[in-house]
């Protein structure tokens, strides 16, 4: 692995950035289907191929079940106004376990039951399918807190996948122009932690860095050479695995002793924040040898 770099501007040309928007909302008609396609592409050359194929099928299920769901209602304008005024995320995390989220749970779990999977994953799915509302809500709160119990990671991954559908749909009907920063390392739409960040090649935003929400899929603009975990601009370094073309790096912070992944989508246009995170497991394994702990939230790698 290459050593940590000095605290210098990232080498990607920042001068190309015109005026990137603060936030980019998810498109639910494309989010999960595009992720599935990327997972299958990555599986073609990865030693994690069986897992990536399973996740591709799960992403397809996330996409497919939306056809039978009612269109998400637009949020209350007064709530949006208050959230903006007090720098809070506008999406409500108060879930009672009924209504649309219950339907999403049931539909996704039924779809996931048809996917070929290891026995342990099948048993976990059976447990979460049979779980009552109280136990499901307890798992929901664990996902919201970004802490998954070591003895029930698989169950929580299925719950997280269902919550992704719910919150991506809710985020998709927000007005991106009304979102404001809420805190370092938190999504301005739903308040969740990022799975990673990306230096993008999008028109009008080329060379800008965006964090990617692990729950609702919203991207938000975040300045370069700044810790996505604590907001520090001191002691930031970058490590990577040699020979991988600089497409993914570990951004380390000597202030909070955390690290997070940063992908260079401007170099790899097909990169997906979730899919490529799983496929770059080798970086996680090597970073375990160092003094930094991974921050953000990456439930699909929680069991590794």
CSV table of C-alpha atoms in Angstrom, one decimal:
chain,number,residue,atom,x,y,z
A,1,UNK,CA,0.0,0.0,0.0
A,2,UNK,CA,1.2,3.5,-0.7
A,3,UNK,CA,2.1,5.6,2.3
A,4,UNK,CA,0.1,8.5,3.5
A,5,UNK,CA,0.5,11.6,1.3
A,6,UNK,CA,1.2,15.1,2.5
A,7,UNK,CA,-1.7,17.4,3.1
A,8,UNK,CA,-1.9,18.9,-0.3
A,9,UNK,CA,-4.8,19.5,-2.7
A,10,UNK,CA,-6.1,16.3,-4.3
A,11,UNK,CA,-4.4,15.9,-7.7
A,12,UNK,CA,-7.7,15.9,-9.7
A,13,UNK,CA,-8.2,19.3,-11.4
A,14,UNK,CA,-10.3,21.4,-9.2
A,15,UNK,CA,-10.3,24.3,-11.7
A,16,UNK,CA,-12.9,22.5,-13.8
A,17,UNK,CA,-15.6,23.0,-11.1
A,18,UNK,CA,-18.0,25.6,-12.2
A,19,UNK,CA,-20.7,25.9,-9.5
A,20,UNK,CA,-21.7,22.5,-8.2
A,21,UNK,CA,-25.1,22.2,-6.5
A,22,UNK,CA,-25.1,21.5,-2.8
A,23,UNK,CA,-27.3,18.4,-3.2
A,24,UNK,CA,-28.2,15.9,-5.8
A,25,UNK,CA,-31.3,13.8,-5.0
A,26,UNK,CA,-31.8,10.1,-5.9
A,27,UNK,CA,-33.7,9.0,-9.0
A,28,UNK,CA,-35.6,6.0,-7.8
A,29,UNK,CA,-36.4,4.9,-11.3
A,30,UNK,CA,-32.6,4.3,-11.8
A,31,UNK,CA,-30.9,4.1,-8.5
A,32,UNK,CA,-31.3,0.4,-7.7
A,33,UNK,CA,-31.3,-0.9,-11.3
A,34,UNK,CA,-28.1,1.0,-12.1
A,35,UNK,CA,-26.5,-0.4,-8.9
A,36,UNK,CA,-27.5,-3.9,-9.8
A,37,UNK,CA,-25.9,-3.5,-13.2
A,38,UNK,CA,-22.7,-2.2,-11.7
A,39,UNK,CA,-22.6,-5.0,-9.2
A,40,UNK,CA,-22.9,-7.6,-12.0
A,41,UNK,CA,-20.1,-5.8,-13.9
A,42,UNK,CA,-17.8,-5.8,-10.9
A,43,UNK,CA,-18.6,-9.5,-10.2
A,44,UNK,CA,-17.1,-10.5,-13.5
A,45,UNK,CA,-13.5,-9.9,-12.2
A,46,UNK,CA,-13.9,-10.1,-8.5
A,47,UNK,CA,-13.1,-12.8,-6.0
A,48,UNK,CA,-16.3,-11.7,-4.2
A,49,UNK,CA,-18.4,-12.6,-7.2
A,50,UNK,CA,-21.0,-14.8,-5.4
A,51,UNK,CA,-21.7,-12.0,-2.9
A,52,UNK,CA,-21.8,-9.3,-5.5
A,53,UNK,CA,-24.3,-11.3,-7.6
A,54,UNK,CA,-26.4,-11.8,-4.5
A,55,UNK,CA,-26.4,-8.1,-3.9
A,56,UNK,CA,-27.2,-7.4,-7.6
A,57,UNK,CA,-30.3,-9.5,-7.2
A,58,UNK,CA,-31.2,-7.8,-4.0
A,59,UNK,CA,-30.8,-4.4,-5.7
A,60,UNK,CA,-33.1,-5.7,-8.5
A,61,UNK,CA,-35.7,-6.6,-5.9
A,62,UNK,CA,-35.4,-3.1,-4.4
A,63,UNK,CA,-36.1,-1.7,-7.9
A,64,UNK,CA,-38.9,-4.1,-8.8
A,65,UNK,CA,-41.0,-3.8,-5.7
A,66,UNK,CA,-41.4,0.0,-6.3
A,67,UNK,CA,-43.9,-0.7,-9.1
A,68,UNK,CA,-46.6,-1.8,-6.6
A,69,UNK,CA,-46.0,1.0,-4.1
A,70,UNK,CA,-48.0,4.3,-4.0
A,71,UNK,CA,-46.2,7.4,-5.1
A,72,UNK,CA,-44.5,9.2,-2.2
A,73,UNK,CA,-46.3,12.3,-1.0
A,74,UNK,CA,-44.5,15.6,-1.0
A,75,UNK,CA,-43.4,16.8,2.4
A,76,UNK,CA,-45.2,19.4,4.3
A,77,UNK,CA,-43.8,22.9,3.3
A,78,UNK,CA,-43.9,24.1,6.9
A,79,UNK,CA,-41.7,21.2,7.9
A,80,UNK,CA,-39.3,21.9,5.2
A,81,UNK,CA,-39.1,25.5,6.2
A,82,UNK,CA,-38.5,24.6,9.8
A,83,UNK,CA,-35.8,22.1,8.9
A,84,UNK,CA,-34.0,24.6,6.8
A,85,UNK,CA,-34.3,27.3,9.5
A,86,UNK,CA,-32.8,25.0,12.2
A,87,UNK,CA,-30.4,23.2,9.9
A,88,UNK,CA,-32.0,19.9,10.3
A,89,UNK,CA,-32.7,17.1,7.8
A,90,UNK,CA,-36.3,17.3,6.6
A,91,UNK,CA,-37.1,13.6,6.4
A,92,UNK,CA,-38.8,12.2,9.4
A,93,UNK,CA,-37.2,9.1,11.1
A,94,UNK,CA,-40.3,8.4,13.2
A,95,UNK,CA,-41.5,5.0,11.9
A,96,UNK,CA,-44.3,3.1,13.6
A,97,UNK,CA,-43.9,0.0,11.5
A,98,UNK,CA,-47.2,0.3,9.6
A,99,UNK,CA,-48.4,1.7,6.3
A,100,UNK,CA,-46.0,1.9,3.4
A,101,UNK,CA,-42.9,0.8,5.3
A,102,UNK,CA,-44.7,-2.4,6.4
A,103,UNK,CA,-45.6,-3.0,2.8
A,104,UNK,CA,-42.0,-2.5,1.7
A,105,UNK,CA,-40.7,-4.9,4.3
A,106,UNK,CA,-43.1,-7.6,3.3
A,107,UNK,CA,-42.6,-7.1,-0.5
A,108,UNK,CA,-38.8,-7.0,-0.3
A,109,UNK,CA,-38.5,-9.9,2.1
A,110,UNK,CA,-40.7,-12.0,-0.2
A,111,UNK,CA,-38.7,-11.0,-3.3
A,112,UNK,CA,-35.4,-11.7,-1.4
A,113,UNK,CA,-36.7,-15.2,-0.5
A,114,UNK,CA,-36.5,-16.2,-4.2
A,115,UNK,CA,-32.9,-15.2,-4.5
A,116,UNK,CA,-30.2,-17.9,-4.3
A,117,UNK,CA,-28.3,-17.4,-1.1
A,118,UNK,CA,-26.2,-19.2,1.5
A,119,UNK,CA,-28.0,-21.1,4.2
A,120,UNK,CA,-27.0,-18.5,6.9
A,121,UNK,CA,-28.5,-15.7,4.8
A,122,UNK,CA,-31.7,-17.7,4.2
A,123,UNK,CA,-32.1,-18.4,7.9
A,124,UNK,CA,-31.6,-14.7,8.7
A,125,UNK,CA,-34.2,-13.7,6.1
A,126,UNK,CA,-36.6,-16.2,7.7
A,127,UNK,CA,-36.1,-14.7,11.1
A,128,UNK,CA,-36.6,-11.1,10.0
A,129,UNK,CA,-39.6,-12.1,7.9
A,130,UNK,CA,-41.3,-13.6,11.0
A,131,UNK,CA,-40.2,-10.8,13.3
A,132,UNK,CA,-43.0,-8.8,14.9
A,133,UNK,CA,-43.4,-5.0,14.6
A,134,UNK,CA,-41.5,-4.4,17.9
A,135,UNK,CA,-38.5,-6.4,16.8
A,136,UNK,CA,-38.4,-4.9,13.3
A,137,UNK,CA,-38.6,-1.4,14.8
A,138,UNK,CA,-35.6,-2.3,17.1
A,139,UNK,CA,-33.6,-3.2,14.0
A,140,UNK,CA,-34.7,0.0,12.3
A,141,UNK,CA,-33.3,2.0,15.2
A,142,UNK,CA,-30.0,0.1,15.0
A,143,UNK,CA,-29.8,1.0,11.3
A,144,UNK,CA,-30.5,4.6,12.1
A,145,UNK,CA,-27.8,4.6,14.7
A,146,UNK,CA,-25.3,3.0,12.3
A,147,UNK,CA,-24.6,0.2,14.7
A,148,UNK,CA,-25.4,-3.4,13.7
A,149,UNK,CA,-25.2,-6.2,16.4
A,150,UNK,CA,-22.5,-8.7,15.5
A,151,UNK,CA,-24.8,-11.7,15.9
A,152,UNK,CA,-27.6,-10.3,13.6
A,153,UNK,CA,-25.8,-8.4,10.8
A,154,UNK,CA,-27.6,-10.3,8.0
A,155,UNK,CA,-31.1,-9.6,9.4
A,156,UNK,CA,-30.2,-5.9,9.7
A,157,UNK,CA,-28.9,-5.8,6.1
A,158,UNK,CA,-32.4,-6.9,4.9
A,159,UNK,CA,-34.0,-4.2,7.1
A,160,UNK,CA,-31.5,-1.6,5.8
A,161,UNK,CA,-32.3,-2.6,2.2
A,162,UNK,CA,-36.0,-2.0,2.8
A,163,UNK,CA,-35.3,1.3,4.5
A,164,UNK,CA,-33.2,2.3,1.5
A,165,UNK,CA,-36.3,1.9,-0.7
A,166,UNK,CA,-38.5,4.0,1.6
A,167,UNK,CA,-36.0,6.8,2.2
A,168,UNK,CA,-34.8,7.0,-1.4
A,169,UNK,CA,-38.4,7.4,-2.5
A,170,UNK,CA,-39.0,10.1,0.1
A,171,UNK,CA,-35.8,12.0,-0.8
A,172,UNK,CA,-36.6,11.9,-4.5
A,173,UNK,CA,-39.5,14.3,-4.1
A,174,UNK,CA,-37.6,16.9,-2.0
A,175,UNK,CA,-36.5,20.2,-3.5
A,176,UNK,CA,-32.7,19.9,-3.6
A,177,UNK,CA,-32.5,23.7,-3.5
A,178,UNK,CA,-34.1,23.7,0.0
A,179,UNK,CA,-31.5,21.4,1.6
A,180,UNK,CA,-28.8,22.9,3.8
A,181,UNK,CA,-25.8,21.5,5.6
A,182,UNK,CA,-26.8,19.9,8.9
A,183,UNK,CA,-23.5,18.6,10.4
A,184,UNK,CA,-20.2,17.1,9.2
A,185,UNK,CA,-20.8,13.5,8.2
A,186,UNK,CA,-24.6,13.6,8.1
A,187,UNK,CA,-26.9,13.6,5.1
A,188,UNK,CA,-28.8,16.9,4.7
A,189,UNK,CA,-31.9,15.0,3.6
A,190,UNK,CA,-32.3,12.2,6.1
A,191,UNK,CA,-29.5,12.6,8.7
A,192,UNK,CA,-27.7,9.3,7.9
A,193,UNK,CA,-24.0,8.8,7.6
A,194,UNK,CA,-22.3,8.5,4.2
A,195,UNK,CA,-21.1,5.2,2.9
A,196,UNK,CA,-18.3,7.0,1.0
A,197,UNK,CA,-17.5,10.1,-1.0
A,198,UNK,CA,-16.9,10.6,-4.7
A,199,UNK,CA,-14.9,13.1,-6.8
A,200,UNK,CA,-17.3,13.3,-9.7
A,201,UNK,CA,-17.2,14.0,-13.4
A,202,UNK,CA,-20.8,15.3,-13.7
A,203,UNK,CA,-21.4,18.3,-16.0
A,204,UNK,CA,-21.1,21.5,-14.0
A,205,UNK,CA,-19.5,19.6,-11.1
A,206,UNK,CA,-16.4,18.1,-12.6
A,207,UNK,CA,-13.7,17.6,-9.9
A,208,UNK,CA,-16.1,18.4,-7.0
A,209,UNK,CA,-16.4,15.9,-4.1
A,210,UNK,CA,-19.8,14.7,-3.0
A,211,UNK,CA,-20.7,12.5,0.0
A,212,UNK,CA,-23.1,9.7,-0.7
A,213,UNK,CA,-25.8,8.9,1.9
A,214,UNK,CA,-25.9,5.2,3.0
A,215,UNK,CA,-29.7,5.3,3.4
A,216,UNK,CA,-31.5,7.6,1.1
A,217,UNK,CA,-28.9,7.9,-1.7
A,218,UNK,CA,-28.7,11.7,-1.7
A,219,UNK,CA,-25.3,13.2,-2.7
A,220,UNK,CA,-24.2,16.4,-1.0
A,221,UNK,CA,-21.2,18.6,-1.9
A,222,UNK,CA,-18.3,18.4,0.5
A,223,UNK,CA,-15.0,20.3,0.1
A,224,UNK,CA,-11.9,18.4,-0.7
A,225,UNK,CA,-9.1,17.6,1.9
A,226,UNK,CA,-11.6,17.7,4.8
A,227,UNK,CA,-12.5,14.8,7.0
A,228,UNK,CA,-16.0,13.6,6.2
A,229,UNK,CA,-16.3,12.2,9.7
A,230,UNK,CA,-15.3,15.1,12.0
A,231,UNK,CA,-14.8,18.1,9.6
A,232,UNK,CA,-11.1,18.6,10.4
A,233,UNK,CA,-8.8,20.0,7.7
A,234,UNK,CA,-5.7,19.0,9.7
A,235,UNK,CA,-3.8,15.8,9.3
A,236,UNK,CA,-5.6,14.6,6.2
A,237,UNK,CA,-3.8,11.9,4.2
A,238,UNK,CA,-4.6,9.4,1.5
A,239,UNK,CA,-3.6,5.7,1.2
A,240,UNK,CA,-4.3,3.4,-1.7
A,241,UNK,CA,-3.5,-0.1,-3.0
A,242,UNK,CA,-0.9,0.1,-5.7
A,243,UNK,CA,-1.9,-0.9,-9.2
A,244,UNK,CA,-5.5,0.1,-8.9
A,245,UNK,CA,-5.3,3.3,-10.9
A,246,UNK,CA,-6.2,5.6,-8.1
A,247,UNK,CA,-9.9,4.9,-8.5
A,248,UNK,CA,-10.4,4.4,-4.7
A,249,UNK,CA,-8.4,5.7,-1.8
A,250,UNK,CA,-8.6,5.7,2.0
A,251,UNK,CA,-8.9,9.3,3.3
A,252,UNK,CA,-7.4,9.3,6.8
A,253,UNK,CA,-7.7,11.9,9.6
A,254,UNK,CA,-5.2,12.3,12.4
A,255,UNK,CA,-7.6,14.4,14.4
A,256,UNK,CA,-10.4,11.8,14.8
A,257,UNK,CA,-8.2,8.8,13.8
A,258,UNK,CA,-10.9,7.7,11.3
A,259,UNK,CA,-10.8,6.9,7.6
A,260,UNK,CA,-13.4,6.8,4.8
A,261,UNK,CA,-13.4,5.8,1.2
A,262,UNK,CA,-13.2,8.3,-1.6
A,263,UNK,CA,-13.9,7.1,-5.1
A,264,UNK,CA,-12.9,9.0,-8.3
A,265,UNK,CA,-15.9,8.7,-10.4
A,266,UNK,CA,-14.3,11.1,-12.9
A,267,UNK,CA,-11.9,8.3,-13.6
A,268,UNK,CA,-14.4,5.5,-13.4
A,269,UNK,CA,-17.7,6.9,-14.6
A,270,UNK,CA,-19.7,3.7,-13.8
A,271,UNK,CA,-18.6,3.8,-10.1
A,272,UNK,CA,-21.5,3.3,-7.6
A,273,UNK,CA,-21.0,4.4,-4.0
A,274,UNK,CA,-22.4,1.1,-2.5
A,275,UNK,CA,-21.4,-1.4,-5.2
A,276,UNK,CA,-17.8,-0.2,-5.5
A,277,UNK,CA,-17.5,0.0,-1.7
A,278,UNK,CA,-18.2,-3.7,-1.5
A,279,UNK,CA,-15.9,-4.6,-4.4
A,280,UNK,CA,-13.0,-2.6,-2.8
A,281,UNK,CA,-13.0,-4.8,0.3
A,282,UNK,CA,-9.3,-5.3,-0.1
A,283,UNK,CA,-8.7,-1.7,1.0
A,284,UNK,CA,-10.7,-2.3,4.2
A,285,UNK,CA,-8.7,-5.4,5.0
A,286,UNK,CA,-5.4,-3.5,4.5
A,287,UNK,CA,-6.5,-0.5,6.5
A,288,UNK,CA,-7.3,-2.8,9.5
A,289,UNK,CA,-3.5,-3.1,9.9
A,290,UNK,CA,-3.2,0.6,10.7
A,291,UNK,CA,-4.2,2.9,13.5
A,292,UNK,CA,-7.4,4.3,11.8
A,293,UNK,CA,-11.0,3.0,12.3
A,294,UNK,CA,-13.4,3.2,9.4
A,295,UNK,CA,-16.2,5.8,9.8
A,296,UNK,CA,-19.5,6.4,8.0
A,297,UNK,CA,-21.8,3.4,7.6
A,298,UNK,CA,-21.1,0.4,5.3
A,299,UNK,CA,-23.5,-2.4,6.4
A,300,UNK,CA,-22.7,-4.7,3.5
A,301,UNK,CA,-19.2,-5.0,4.8
A,302,UNK,CA,-20.1,-5.3,8.4
A,303,UNK,CA,-19.6,-9.0,8.5
A,304,UNK,CA,-16.1,-9.0,7.0
